[in-house]
Amino acid sequence: MSILLWGLVRDQPMSAVLTQLRRLDAPVFFLDQRQVLDTTVQVEAGRTSRTTVTVAGETFDLGRVRAAYVRPHDSTQLPGLRTRPPASPEWRHAAEVDQVLNAWSDRTAAYVLNRPEAAAGNASKPFQLRAVSAAGFAVPPTLVTNDPDRVAEFLDEHGDVIVKSASGVRSRVRRVRPGDRLADVAACPTQFQRRVPGTDVRVHVVGAEVFAAEVDSDADDYRYARALGHRDPVLTAIDLPPDVTARCFDLAKRIGLPVAGIDLRRTPDGEWYCFEVNPSPGFTYYESRTGQPIAAAVAGLLAAAALCKEHV
């Protein structure tokens, strides 16, 4: 029985989990996307379906997998492929490998962190906010529109407003400033929210564990603090109030994410807002600054799942 890791070894969370699994001496099969052109996936349908992966001549039966950690990037955008046209055999091969493995990740009986189907909700922040609200977190007034007039009305109503992507595409959160070209939203639906004052708290849910880090930063988006001319954020591990912890577990469960990165903000009067949930969190940034053993927790979750499956 084995644990599958699928992604890029240079991806820090993937590398950290792989290191922790090797420390546990867990049986790991690492499927490196850098070898996508040397990778084939064969699906045998019938009374007993079977899916095998062959990499550079070596074949692995995915039926042996009992737990998986999947952080795939778009293989067609890897070096050597991103400049090829979609009609090229190499581009099509990479896309097909991604498609089959994503489908397997959704349908396998193995324990998967996280299934692509569950992670797909991140593609729509407004959709995700419905689960956030249902879990009991406060949500700031939000507008998603491509109508500049509606944006102007929202600004008049709320004054201090931030703008961000409405999709899962990574974007820089910033305040709307006087002189911003509101007419540009006509080209793309954009999300606006009333700015909530307070302190950012990043929470990582890993199975039945929770890791919270308070972020001390004066930047609108602490991830880009230095680029924006601000001091580096200071992160401190904290314990959440029990009710907030319960809400985080509930939210992750509602979305179907055993591993989740949850962005919270605690207001000066103690109210907790939630802005979004990351289904594939880059937790190593937080781990390196707080010492929280997040990678070890992910590896432990995989190893435990694989062991339980093995004894079923």
Short mmCIF file of C-alpha atoms in Angstrom, two decimals:
data_model
loop_
_atom_site.label_atom_id
_atom_site.label_comp_id
_atom_site.label_asym_id
_atom_site.label_seq_id
_atom_site.Cartn_x
_atom_site.Cartn_y
_atom_site.Cartn_z
CA MET A 1 0.00 0.00 0.00
CA SER A 2 1.30 3.47 -0.81
CA ILE A 3 0.88 7.22 -0.45
CA LEU A 4 0.84 9.21 -3.68
CA LEU A 5 2.23 12.72 -3.97
CA TRP A 6 1.53 14.51 -7.25
CA GLY A 7 3.03 17.88 -8.06
CA LEU A 8 6.42 19.57 -8.31
CA VAL A 9 9.28 18.80 -5.96
CA ARG A 10 10.34 22.48 -6.04
CA ASP A 11 6.90 23.39 -4.64
CA GLN A 12 7.68 24.09 -0.98
CA PRO A 13 4.58 22.53 0.66
CA MET A 14 4.99 19.43 -1.51
CA SER A 15 8.68 19.18 -0.67
CA ALA A 16 8.00 19.68 3.06
CA VAL A 17 5.35 16.93 3.16
CA LEU A 18 7.59 14.56 1.18
CA THR A 19 10.42 15.17 3.67
CA GLN A 20 8.15 14.47 6.64
CA LEU A 21 6.78 11.27 5.08
CA ARG A 22 10.32 10.02 4.46
CA ARG A 23 11.14 10.71 8.11
CA LEU A 24 8.20 8.50 8.99
CA ASP A 25 9.56 5.85 6.60
CA ALA A 26 6.16 5.87 4.91
CA PRO A 27 5.78 4.17 1.50
CA VAL A 28 5.61 7.11 -0.92
CA PHE A 29 5.28 7.27 -4.69
CA PHE A 30 6.13 10.78 -5.89
CA LEU A 31 4.71 11.66 -9.30
CA ASP A 32 6.80 14.58 -10.50
CA GLN A 33 5.09 16.79 -13.05
CA ARG A 34 8.45 17.70 -14.54
CA GLN A 35 8.35 14.25 -16.14
CA VAL A 36 4.90 14.73 -17.65
CA LEU A 37 6.14 14.10 -21.20
CA ASP A 38 7.58 10.77 -20.02
CA THR A 39 4.35 9.93 -18.18
CA THR A 40 1.41 7.94 -19.49
CA VAL A 41 -1.79 7.04 -17.66
CA GLN A 42 -3.77 3.99 -18.72
CA VAL A 43 -7.34 3.36 -17.57
CA GLU A 44 -8.73 -0.15 -17.99
CA ALA A 45 -12.52 -0.18 -17.73
CA GLY A 46 -14.60 -3.22 -17.01
CA ARG A 47 -15.93 -5.18 -14.06
CA THR A 48 -12.81 -4.21 -12.14
CA SER A 49 -11.36 -0.96 -13.41
CA ARG A 50 -7.63 -0.34 -13.11
CA THR A 51 -5.54 2.79 -13.55
CA THR A 52 -1.78 2.62 -14.00
CA VAL A 53 0.87 5.30 -14.37
CA THR A 54 4.04 4.69 -16.32
CA VAL A 55 6.95 7.09 -15.88
CA ALA A 56 10.09 6.62 -17.97
CA GLY A 57 9.27 2.93 -18.43
CA GLU A 58 8.37 2.15 -14.79
CA THR A 59 4.72 1.31 -14.09
CA PHE A 60 2.81 2.02 -10.86
CA ASP A 61 -0.71 0.76 -10.13
CA LEU A 62 -2.81 3.58 -8.65
CA GLY A 63 -4.97 0.89 -7.06
CA ARG A 64 -2.19 0.54 -4.47
CA VAL A 65 -2.72 4.14 -3.31
CA ARG A 66 -4.48 4.52 0.03
CA ALA A 67 -3.80 8.22 0.59
CA ALA A 68 -2.76 11.08 -1.69
CA TYR A 69 -1.55 14.66 -1.44
CA VAL A 70 -2.18 16.44 -4.73
CA ARG A 71 -0.90 19.94 -5.56
CA PRO A 72 -0.75 19.83 -9.35
CA HIS A 73 0.19 22.86 -11.39
CA ASP A 74 -0.96 23.24 -14.99
CA SER A 75 1.46 20.91 -16.79
CA THR A 76 0.98 22.78 -20.07
CA GLN A 77 2.58 25.83 -18.44
CA LEU A 78 5.76 24.07 -17.35
CA PRO A 79 9.11 25.04 -18.95
CA GLY A 80 9.38 23.53 -22.38
CA LEU A 81 5.61 23.36 -22.80
CA ARG A 82 4.24 26.84 -22.21
CA THR A 83 5.54 28.09 -25.57
CA ARG A 84 4.09 25.18 -27.52
CA PRO A 85 0.74 25.65 -29.29
CA PRO A 86 -2.29 23.78 -27.87
CA ALA A 87 -2.46 21.72 -31.05
CA SER A 88 1.04 20.30 -30.53
CA PRO A 89 1.31 16.62 -29.49
CA GLU A 90 3.35 17.56 -26.40
CA TRP A 91 0.85 20.14 -25.15
CA ARG A 92 -2.07 17.79 -25.72
CA HIS A 93 -0.28 14.93 -23.97
CA ALA A 94 0.42 17.06 -20.88
CA ALA A 95 -3.18 18.28 -20.77
CA GLU A 96 -4.53 14.74 -21.06
CA VAL A 97 -2.30 13.45 -18.25
CA ASP A 98 -3.54 16.26 -15.99
CA GLN A 99 -7.15 15.56 -16.94
CA VAL A 100 -6.99 11.83 -16.21
CA LEU A 101 -5.14 12.25 -12.90
CA ASN A 102 -7.54 14.96 -11.73
CA ALA A 103 -10.45 12.66 -12.56
CA TRP A 104 -8.77 9.83 -10.66
CA SER A 105 -8.21 12.15 -7.67
CA ASP A 106 -11.93 12.88 -7.55
CA ARG A 107 -13.11 9.29 -7.94
CA THR A 108 -10.57 7.15 -6.11
CA ALA A 109 -11.49 5.45 -2.84
CA ALA A 110 -8.16 6.67 -1.43
CA TYR A 111 -8.04 9.50 1.12
CA VAL A 112 -7.17 12.61 -0.92
CA LEU A 113 -5.85 15.97 0.27
CA ASN A 114 -7.68 17.70 -1.36
CA ARG A 115 -10.02 16.41 -4.05
CA PRO A 116 -10.13 18.73 -7.10
CA GLU A 117 -13.93 18.73 -7.02
CA ALA A 118 -13.95 20.21 -3.50
CA ALA A 119 -11.21 22.69 -4.37
CA ALA A 120 -13.14 23.94 -7.41
CA GLY A 121 -15.33 26.17 -5.23
CA ASN A 122 -12.34 28.49 -4.86
CA ALA A 123 -12.89 29.55 -8.47
CA SER A 124 -15.83 31.67 -7.28
CA LYS A 125 -15.26 33.78 -4.18
CA PRO A 126 -18.96 34.77 -3.95
CA PHE A 127 -19.95 31.09 -3.98
CA GLN A 128 -17.38 30.34 -1.29
CA LEU A 129 -18.63 33.21 0.88
CA ARG A 130 -21.99 31.45 1.20
CA ALA A 131 -20.26 28.59 3.04
CA VAL A 132 -18.30 31.11 5.10
CA SER A 133 -21.51 32.77 6.27
CA ALA A 134 -23.22 29.42 6.92
CA ALA A 135 -20.32 28.45 9.20
CA GLY A 136 -21.08 31.46 11.39
CA PHE A 137 -18.40 33.93 10.36
CA ALA A 138 -19.14 37.55 9.62
CA VAL A 139 -18.76 38.55 5.96
CA PRO A 140 -18.17 42.17 4.92
CA PRO A 141 -20.64 43.80 2.51
CA THR A 142 -19.56 42.52 -0.89
CA LEU A 143 -20.20 43.56 -4.48
CA VAL A 144 -19.21 41.61 -7.59
CA THR A 145 -19.90 43.55 -10.75
CA ASN A 146 -18.63 44.84 -14.06
CA ASP A 147 -20.84 47.93 -13.83
CA PRO A 148 -18.81 51.07 -12.95
CA ASP A 149 -21.94 52.88 -11.75
CA ARG A 150 -22.67 50.18 -9.18
CA VAL A 151 -19.08 50.42 -7.97
CA ALA A 152 -19.46 54.18 -7.51
CA GLU A 153 -22.65 53.62 -5.49
CA PHE A 154 -20.89 51.00 -3.34
CA LEU A 155 -18.05 53.43 -2.65
CA ASP A 156 -20.51 56.16 -1.69
CA GLU A 157 -22.23 53.79 0.73
CA HIS A 158 -19.19 52.22 2.40
CA GLY A 159 -16.34 54.69 1.89
CA ASP A 160 -13.32 52.53 2.72
CA VAL A 161 -13.38 49.69 0.17
CA ILE A 162 -10.93 47.04 -1.00
CA VAL A 163 -10.81 45.35 -4.40
CA LYS A 164 -9.72 41.81 -5.24
CA SER A 165 -10.25 39.03 -7.78
CA ALA A 166 -13.62 37.32 -7.73
CA SER A 167 -12.05 34.07 -8.96
CA GLY A 168 -9.39 31.69 -7.68
CA VAL A 169 -6.69 33.60 -9.56
CA ARG A 170 -4.19 35.04 -7.09
CA SER A 171 -4.54 38.80 -6.86
CA ARG A 172 -3.21 41.62 -4.70
CA VAL A 173 -5.77 43.00 -2.27
CA ARG A 174 -5.71 46.80 -2.19
CA ARG A 175 -7.86 49.75 -1.27
CA VAL A 176 -9.81 51.61 -3.90
CA ARG A 177 -8.16 55.02 -4.24
CA PRO A 178 -9.41 58.34 -5.61
CA GLY A 179 -8.53 58.47 -9.26
CA ASP A 180 -8.81 54.71 -9.82
CA ARG A 181 -10.23 53.92 -13.25
CA LEU A 182 -13.57 52.42 -12.24
CA ALA A 183 -14.49 52.08 -15.89
CA ASP A 184 -11.96 49.25 -16.16
CA VAL A 185 -14.28 46.87 -14.29
CA ALA A 186 -16.45 46.76 -17.40
CA ALA A 187 -13.83 44.40 -18.88
CA CYS A 188 -13.99 41.87 -16.03
CA PRO A 189 -16.35 41.16 -13.10
CA THR A 190 -14.48 42.31 -9.99
CA GLN A 191 -15.08 41.86 -6.28
CA PHE A 192 -15.32 44.84 -3.92
CA GLN A 193 -15.71 44.65 -0.15
CA ARG A 194 -16.04 47.12 2.66
CA ARG A 195 -12.67 47.24 4.38
CA VAL A 196 -12.73 45.67 7.83
CA PRO A 197 -10.28 47.13 10.37
CA GLY A 198 -8.45 44.69 12.60
CA THR A 199 -5.75 42.04 12.77
CA ASP A 200 -5.27 39.28 10.20
CA VAL A 201 -5.21 35.69 11.43
CA ARG A 202 -4.34 32.81 9.13
CA VAL A 203 -5.72 29.44 10.18
CA HIS A 204 -4.66 26.08 8.79
CA VAL A 205 -7.02 23.20 9.36
CA VAL A 206 -5.34 19.79 8.99
CA GLY A 207 -7.78 17.02 9.76
CA ALA A 208 -8.60 17.34 13.46
CA GLU A 209 -5.80 19.86 14.11
CA VAL A 210 -5.83 23.62 13.76
CA PHE A 211 -2.90 26.02 13.54
CA ALA A 212 -3.51 29.77 13.88
CA ALA A 213 -1.04 32.57 13.21
CA GLU A 214 -1.63 36.23 14.03
CA VAL A 215 -0.16 38.62 11.47
CA ASP A 216 1.23 41.98 12.55
CA SER A 217 1.44 44.13 9.42
CA ASP A 218 0.42 47.62 8.33
CA ALA A 219 0.02 46.62 4.67
CA ASP A 220 -3.39 46.13 3.07
CA ASP A 221 -2.11 42.76 1.79
CA TYR A 222 0.62 41.44 4.07
CA ARG A 223 1.72 38.90 1.44
CA TYR A 224 3.15 41.80 -0.58
CA ALA A 225 4.21 44.01 2.32
CA ARG A 226 7.81 44.46 1.24
CA ALA A 227 6.89 45.06 -2.41
CA LEU A 228 4.45 47.74 -1.25
CA GLY A 229 7.13 49.51 0.80
CA HIS A 230 6.01 48.23 4.21
CA ARG A 231 7.96 46.36 6.87
CA ASP A 232 7.94 42.59 6.84
CA PRO A 233 4.97 41.03 8.64
CA VAL A 234 5.55 39.52 12.07
CA LEU A 235 3.73 36.22 12.57
CA THR A 236 2.93 34.74 15.96
CA ALA A 237 1.32 31.39 16.74
CA ILE A 238 -1.86 31.87 18.77
CA ASP A 239 -4.68 29.82 20.25
CA LEU A 240 -8.10 30.58 18.82
CA PRO A 241 -11.18 30.94 21.01
CA PRO A 242 -12.98 27.57 21.10
CA ASP A 243 -16.00 28.89 19.20
CA VAL A 244 -13.80 30.25 16.40
CA THR A 245 -11.95 26.93 16.20
CA ALA A 246 -15.28 25.14 15.89
CA ARG A 247 -16.33 27.49 13.08
CA CYS A 248 -13.08 26.79 11.21
CA PHE A 249 -13.62 23.03 11.42
CA ASP A 250 -17.24 23.48 10.31
CA LEU A 251 -16.21 25.64 7.36
CA ALA A 252 -13.55 23.20 6.16
CA LYS A 253 -16.06 20.35 6.45
CA ARG A 254 -18.75 22.26 4.56
CA ILE A 255 -16.41 22.83 1.64
CA GLY A 256 -15.01 19.30 1.82
CA LEU A 257 -11.39 20.23 2.55
CA PRO A 258 -9.45 18.10 5.06
CA VAL A 259 -6.61 20.63 4.62
CA ALA A 260 -7.55 24.30 4.32
CA GLY A 261 -6.04 27.75 4.74
CA ILE A 262 -8.62 30.14 6.19
CA ASP A 263 -8.15 33.92 6.14
CA LEU A 264 -9.71 35.62 9.16
CA ARG A 265 -9.64 39.12 10.60
CA ARG A 266 -10.34 39.93 14.25
CA THR A 267 -11.81 43.40 14.69
CA PRO A 268 -10.91 45.66 17.65
CA ASP A 269 -14.26 44.78 19.28
CA GLY A 270 -13.62 41.03 18.98
CA GLU A 271 -15.76 40.14 15.97
CA TRP A 272 -14.34 37.53 13.58
CA TYR A 273 -14.63 38.01 9.82
CA CYS A 274 -13.66 35.44 7.21
CA PHE A 275 -12.61 36.52 3.72
CA GLU A 276 -11.86 33.25 1.93
CA VAL A 277 -10.65 29.66 2.14
CA ASN A 278 -7.58 28.42 0.27
CA PRO A 279 -8.00 24.77 -0.81
CA SER A 280 -4.27 24.33 -1.51
CA PRO A 281 -2.55 26.52 1.07
CA GLY A 282 1.12 27.45 0.86
CA PHE A 283 1.54 26.73 4.56
CA THR A 284 5.35 26.68 4.58
CA TYR A 285 5.42 30.50 4.72
CA TYR A 286 3.57 30.39 8.03
CA GLU A 287 5.38 27.33 9.33
CA SER A 288 8.79 28.92 8.77
CA ARG A 289 7.81 32.01 10.79
CA THR A 290 5.88 30.40 13.64
CA GLY A 291 7.46 26.98 14.04
CA GLN A 292 4.05 25.34 13.77
CA PRO A 293 4.46 21.72 12.54
CA ILE A 294 1.97 21.96 9.69
CA ALA A 295 3.87 19.78 7.20
CA ALA A 296 4.28 17.10 9.86
CA ALA A 297 0.54 17.25 10.54
CA VAL A 298 -0.26 16.79 6.83
CA ALA A 299 2.19 13.89 6.59
CA GLY A 300 0.74 12.33 9.73
CA LEU A 301 -2.77 12.62 8.34
CA LEU A 302 -1.70 10.85 5.15
CA ALA A 303 0.20 8.12 7.00
CA ALA A 304 -2.69 7.48 9.37
CA ALA A 305 -5.17 7.29 6.50
CA ALA A 306 -2.95 4.88 4.60
CA LEU A 307 -2.50 2.69 7.69
CA CYS A 308 -6.24 2.61 8.40
CA LYS A 309 -7.02 1.69 4.82
CA GLU A 310 -4.37 -1.03 4.92
CA HIS A 311 -6.05 -2.69 7.89
CA VAL A 312 -9.62 -2.45 6.58
#
